[in-house]
Each structure stands twice: as structure tokens, then as C-alpha cells.
Short mmCIF file of N, CA, C and O and ligand atoms in Angstrom, two decimals:
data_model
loop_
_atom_site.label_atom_id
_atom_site.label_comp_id
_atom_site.label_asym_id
_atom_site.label_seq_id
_atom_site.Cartn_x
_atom_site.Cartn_y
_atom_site.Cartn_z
N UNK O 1 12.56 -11.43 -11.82
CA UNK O 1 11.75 -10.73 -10.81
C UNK O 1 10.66 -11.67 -10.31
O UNK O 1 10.03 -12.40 -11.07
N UNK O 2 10.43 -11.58 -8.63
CA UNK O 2 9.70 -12.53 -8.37
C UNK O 2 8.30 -11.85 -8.26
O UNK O 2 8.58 -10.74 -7.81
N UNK O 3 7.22 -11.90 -8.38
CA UNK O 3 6.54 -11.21 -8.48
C UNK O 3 5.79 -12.28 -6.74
O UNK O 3 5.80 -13.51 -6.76
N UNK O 4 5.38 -11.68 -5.79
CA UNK O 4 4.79 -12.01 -4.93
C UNK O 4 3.77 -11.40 -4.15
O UNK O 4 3.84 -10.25 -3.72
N UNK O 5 2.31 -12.65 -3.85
CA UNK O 5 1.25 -11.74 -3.73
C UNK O 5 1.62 -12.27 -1.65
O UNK O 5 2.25 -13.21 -1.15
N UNK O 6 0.84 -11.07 -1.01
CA UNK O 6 0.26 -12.03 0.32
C UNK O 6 -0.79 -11.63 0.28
O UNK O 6 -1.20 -10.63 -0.32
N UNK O 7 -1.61 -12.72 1.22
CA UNK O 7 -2.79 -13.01 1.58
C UNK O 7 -3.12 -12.99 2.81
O UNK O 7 -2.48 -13.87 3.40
N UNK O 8 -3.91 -12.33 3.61
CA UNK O 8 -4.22 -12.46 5.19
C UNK O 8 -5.56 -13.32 5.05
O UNK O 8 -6.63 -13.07 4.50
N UNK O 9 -5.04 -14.50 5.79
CA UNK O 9 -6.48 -15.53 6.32
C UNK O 9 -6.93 -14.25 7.27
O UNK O 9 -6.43 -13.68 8.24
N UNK O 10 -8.24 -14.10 6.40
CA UNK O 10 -8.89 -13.59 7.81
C UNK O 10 -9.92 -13.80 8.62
O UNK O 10 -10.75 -13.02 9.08
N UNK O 11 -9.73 -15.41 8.79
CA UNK O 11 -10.70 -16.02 9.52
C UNK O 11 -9.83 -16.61 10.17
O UNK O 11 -10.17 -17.61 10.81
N UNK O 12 -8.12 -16.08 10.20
CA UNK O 12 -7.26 -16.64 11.30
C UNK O 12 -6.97 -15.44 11.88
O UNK O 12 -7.50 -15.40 12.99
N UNK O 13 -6.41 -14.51 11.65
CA UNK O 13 -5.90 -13.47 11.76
C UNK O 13 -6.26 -13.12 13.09
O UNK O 13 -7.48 -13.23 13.01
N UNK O 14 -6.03 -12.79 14.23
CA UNK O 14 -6.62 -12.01 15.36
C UNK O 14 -6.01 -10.70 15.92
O UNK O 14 -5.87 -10.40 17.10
N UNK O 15 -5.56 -9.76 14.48
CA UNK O 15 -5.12 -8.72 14.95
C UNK O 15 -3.83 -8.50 15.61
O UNK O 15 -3.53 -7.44 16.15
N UNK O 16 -2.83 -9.92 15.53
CA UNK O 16 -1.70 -9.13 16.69
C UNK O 16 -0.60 -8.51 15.74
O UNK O 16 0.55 -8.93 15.61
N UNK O 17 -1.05 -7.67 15.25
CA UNK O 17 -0.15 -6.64 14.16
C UNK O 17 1.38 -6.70 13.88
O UNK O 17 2.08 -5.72 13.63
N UNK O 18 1.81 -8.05 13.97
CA UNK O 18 3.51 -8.26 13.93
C UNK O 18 3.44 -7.72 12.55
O UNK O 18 3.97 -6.68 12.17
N UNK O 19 2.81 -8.43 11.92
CA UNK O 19 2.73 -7.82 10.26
C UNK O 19 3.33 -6.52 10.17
O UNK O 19 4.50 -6.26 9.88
N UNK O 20 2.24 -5.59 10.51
CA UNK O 20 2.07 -4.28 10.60
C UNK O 20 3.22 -3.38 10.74
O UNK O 20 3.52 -2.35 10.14
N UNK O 21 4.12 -4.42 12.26
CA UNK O 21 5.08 -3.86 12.75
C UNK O 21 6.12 -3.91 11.76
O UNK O 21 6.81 -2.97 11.36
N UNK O 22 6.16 -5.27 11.36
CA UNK O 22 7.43 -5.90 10.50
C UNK O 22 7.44 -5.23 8.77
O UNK O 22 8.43 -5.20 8.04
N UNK O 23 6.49 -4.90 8.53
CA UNK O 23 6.37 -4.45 7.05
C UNK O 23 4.94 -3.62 6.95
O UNK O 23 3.88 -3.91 6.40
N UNK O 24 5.40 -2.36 7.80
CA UNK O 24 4.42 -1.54 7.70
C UNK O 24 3.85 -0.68 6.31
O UNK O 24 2.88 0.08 6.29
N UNK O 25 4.63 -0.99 5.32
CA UNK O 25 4.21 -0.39 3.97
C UNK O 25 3.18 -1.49 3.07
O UNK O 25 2.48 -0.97 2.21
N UNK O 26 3.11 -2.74 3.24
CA UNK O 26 2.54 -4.07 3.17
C UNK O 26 1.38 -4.15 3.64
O UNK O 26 0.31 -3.98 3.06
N UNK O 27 1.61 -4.43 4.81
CA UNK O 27 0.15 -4.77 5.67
C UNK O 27 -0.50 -3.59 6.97
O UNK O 27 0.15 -3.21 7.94
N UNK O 28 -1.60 -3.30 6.71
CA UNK O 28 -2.37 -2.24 7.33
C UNK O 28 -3.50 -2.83 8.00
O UNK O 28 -4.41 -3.56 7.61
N UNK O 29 -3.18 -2.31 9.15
CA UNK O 29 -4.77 -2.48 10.16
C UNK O 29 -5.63 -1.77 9.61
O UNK O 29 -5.36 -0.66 9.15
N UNK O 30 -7.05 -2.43 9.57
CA UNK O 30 -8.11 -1.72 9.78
C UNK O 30 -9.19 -1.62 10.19
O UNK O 30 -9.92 -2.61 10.17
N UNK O 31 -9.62 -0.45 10.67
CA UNK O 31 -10.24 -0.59 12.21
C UNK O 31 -10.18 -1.43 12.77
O UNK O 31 -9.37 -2.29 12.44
N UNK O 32 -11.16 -1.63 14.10
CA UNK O 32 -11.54 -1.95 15.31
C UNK O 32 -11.05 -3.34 15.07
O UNK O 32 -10.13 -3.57 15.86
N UNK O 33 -11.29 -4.26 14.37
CA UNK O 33 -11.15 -5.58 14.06
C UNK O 33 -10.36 -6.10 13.47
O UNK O 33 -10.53 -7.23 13.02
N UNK O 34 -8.97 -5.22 13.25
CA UNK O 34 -7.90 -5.51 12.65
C UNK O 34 -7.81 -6.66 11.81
O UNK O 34 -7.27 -7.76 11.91
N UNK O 35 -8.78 -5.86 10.60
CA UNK O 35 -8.56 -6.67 9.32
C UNK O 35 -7.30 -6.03 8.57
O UNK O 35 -6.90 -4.88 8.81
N UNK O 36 -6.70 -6.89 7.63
CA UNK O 36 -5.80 -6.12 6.66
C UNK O 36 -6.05 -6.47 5.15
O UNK O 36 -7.14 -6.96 4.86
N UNK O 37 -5.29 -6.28 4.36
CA UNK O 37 -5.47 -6.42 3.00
C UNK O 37 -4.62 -7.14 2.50
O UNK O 37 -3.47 -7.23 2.91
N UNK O 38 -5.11 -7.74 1.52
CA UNK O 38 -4.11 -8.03 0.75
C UNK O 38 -3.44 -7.41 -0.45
O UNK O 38 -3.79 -6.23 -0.41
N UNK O 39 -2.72 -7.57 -1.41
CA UNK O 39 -1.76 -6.64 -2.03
C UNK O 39 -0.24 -7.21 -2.79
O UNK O 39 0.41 -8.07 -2.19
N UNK O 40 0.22 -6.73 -4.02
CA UNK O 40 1.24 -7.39 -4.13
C UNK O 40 2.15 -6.72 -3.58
O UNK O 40 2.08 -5.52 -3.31
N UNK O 41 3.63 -7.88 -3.26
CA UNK O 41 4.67 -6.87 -2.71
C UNK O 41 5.52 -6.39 -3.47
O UNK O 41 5.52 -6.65 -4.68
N UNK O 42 6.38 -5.62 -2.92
CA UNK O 42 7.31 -4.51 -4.20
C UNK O 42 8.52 -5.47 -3.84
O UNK O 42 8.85 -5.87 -2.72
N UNK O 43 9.09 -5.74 -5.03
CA UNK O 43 10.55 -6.14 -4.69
C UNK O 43 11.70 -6.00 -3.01
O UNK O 43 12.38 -6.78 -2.35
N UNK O 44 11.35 -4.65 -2.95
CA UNK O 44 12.30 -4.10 -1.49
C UNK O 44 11.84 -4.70 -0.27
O UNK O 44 12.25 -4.52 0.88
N UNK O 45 10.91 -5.45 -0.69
CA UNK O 45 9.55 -5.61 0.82
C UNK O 45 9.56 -6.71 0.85
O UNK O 45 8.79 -7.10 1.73
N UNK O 46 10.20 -7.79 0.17
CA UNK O 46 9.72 -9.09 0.36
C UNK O 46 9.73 -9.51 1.71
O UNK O 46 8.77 -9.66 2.46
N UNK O 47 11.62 -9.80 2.06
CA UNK O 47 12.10 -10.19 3.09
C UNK O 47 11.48 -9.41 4.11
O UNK O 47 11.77 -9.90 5.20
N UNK O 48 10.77 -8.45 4.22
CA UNK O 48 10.13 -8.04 5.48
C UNK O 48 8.72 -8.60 5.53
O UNK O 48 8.08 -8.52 6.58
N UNK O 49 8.21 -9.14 4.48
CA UNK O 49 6.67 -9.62 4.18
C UNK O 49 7.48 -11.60 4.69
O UNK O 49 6.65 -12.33 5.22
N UNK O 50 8.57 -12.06 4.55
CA UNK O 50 8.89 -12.98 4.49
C UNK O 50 8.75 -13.30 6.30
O UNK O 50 8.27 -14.28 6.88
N UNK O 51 9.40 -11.98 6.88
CA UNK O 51 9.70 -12.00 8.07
C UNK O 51 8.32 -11.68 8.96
O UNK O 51 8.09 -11.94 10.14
N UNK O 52 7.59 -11.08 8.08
CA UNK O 52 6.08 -10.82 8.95
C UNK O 52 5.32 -12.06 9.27
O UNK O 52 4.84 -12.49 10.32
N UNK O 53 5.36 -12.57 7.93
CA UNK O 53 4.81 -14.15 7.65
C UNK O 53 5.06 -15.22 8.98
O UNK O 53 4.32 -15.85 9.74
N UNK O 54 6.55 -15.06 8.83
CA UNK O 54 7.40 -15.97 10.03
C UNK O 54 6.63 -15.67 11.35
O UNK O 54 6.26 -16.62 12.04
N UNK O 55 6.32 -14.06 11.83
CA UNK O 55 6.29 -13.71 13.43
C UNK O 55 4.83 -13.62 13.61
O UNK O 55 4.28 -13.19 14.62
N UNK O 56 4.20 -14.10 12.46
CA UNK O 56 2.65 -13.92 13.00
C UNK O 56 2.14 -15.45 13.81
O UNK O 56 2.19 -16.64 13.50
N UNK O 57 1.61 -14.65 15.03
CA UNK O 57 1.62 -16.29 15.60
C UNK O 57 0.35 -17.28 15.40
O UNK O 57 0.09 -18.35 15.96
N UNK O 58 -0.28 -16.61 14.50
CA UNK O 58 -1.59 -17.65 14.13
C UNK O 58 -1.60 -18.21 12.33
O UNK O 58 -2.49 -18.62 11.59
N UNK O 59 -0.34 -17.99 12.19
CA UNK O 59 0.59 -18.53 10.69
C UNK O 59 -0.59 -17.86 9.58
O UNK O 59 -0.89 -18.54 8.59
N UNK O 60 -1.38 -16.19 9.85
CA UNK O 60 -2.54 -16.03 8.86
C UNK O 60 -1.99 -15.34 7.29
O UNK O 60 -2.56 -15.12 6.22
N UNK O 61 -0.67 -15.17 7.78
CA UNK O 61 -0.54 -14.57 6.42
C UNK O 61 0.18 -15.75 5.34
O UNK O 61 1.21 -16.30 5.71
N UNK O 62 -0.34 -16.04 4.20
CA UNK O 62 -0.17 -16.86 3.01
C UNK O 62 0.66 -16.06 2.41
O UNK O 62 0.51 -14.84 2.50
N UNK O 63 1.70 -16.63 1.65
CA UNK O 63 2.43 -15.76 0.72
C UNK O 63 2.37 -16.67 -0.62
O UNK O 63 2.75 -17.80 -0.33
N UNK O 64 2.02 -16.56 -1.97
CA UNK O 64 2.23 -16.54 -3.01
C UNK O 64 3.38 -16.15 -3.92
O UNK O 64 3.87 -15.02 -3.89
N UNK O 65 3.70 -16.88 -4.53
CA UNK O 65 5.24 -16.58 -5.30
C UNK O 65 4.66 -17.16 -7.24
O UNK O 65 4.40 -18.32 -7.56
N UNK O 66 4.63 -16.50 -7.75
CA UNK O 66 4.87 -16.97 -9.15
C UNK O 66 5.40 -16.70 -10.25
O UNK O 66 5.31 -17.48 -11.19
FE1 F3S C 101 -3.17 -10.73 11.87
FE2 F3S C 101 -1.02 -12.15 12.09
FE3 F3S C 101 -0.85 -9.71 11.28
S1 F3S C 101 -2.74 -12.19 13.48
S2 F3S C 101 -2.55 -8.63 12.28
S3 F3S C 101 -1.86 -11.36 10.22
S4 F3S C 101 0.57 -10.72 12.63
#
């Protein structure tokens, strides 16, 4: 089991919620300034945390694997 964390730079991040879209159980807007959280992912979620990672266009989400 891979256990994997992500991370939102959020001093890159500018809110364009592909994340959100792509693995909405993962990553959450919040408020006005579309910060999100970070969080580990569940097994079922990777490849959509893999694929969020990919479509964010300011490359803010970090993914961790260990
Ligand atoms: Fe931010 Fe990228 Fe998601 S800019 S809201 S981490 S797609």
C-alpha cells in the first residue's frame, strides 16, 4: 500500500480548481481565495489526485509518496 500525502503550494496556487474538479473528495476550495488543504489520499483516489496534479496549470499541487 502506497500511502500518499498531497500538498497545495499555496503561494502558487491561484484557485483554478482543476483539482477540485478532478478529485473532488481530495481537494476543497475554500472561500473567497481558493485555498485548499492538504490531506492524505485514500487508495481509490490516487490516480485522480495523480491526474489533478497533471491539469493544474501553475504545477501547485506536490504529491508525496512513501
Ligand atoms: Fe490551485 Fe491548481 Fe487546484 S491553481 S485550485 S491547486 S488546480
Amino acid at each position: 500500500v502506497v500511502e500518499m500525502r498531497t500538498v497545495v503550494d499555496l503561494t502558487r496556487c491561484q484557485g483554478y480548481a482543476q483539482c477540485v474538479f478532478l478529485a473532488p473528495e481530495v481537494f476543497e476550495l475554500h472561500g473567497e481565495e481558493g485555498l485548499l488543504y492538504t490531506t492524505a489520499v485514500p487508495d481509490d483516489q490516487v490516480e485522480r489526485v495523480r491526474q489533478a496534479a497533471a491539469a493544474c496549470p501553475v504545477q501547485a499541487i506536490l504529491l508525496g509518496e512513501e
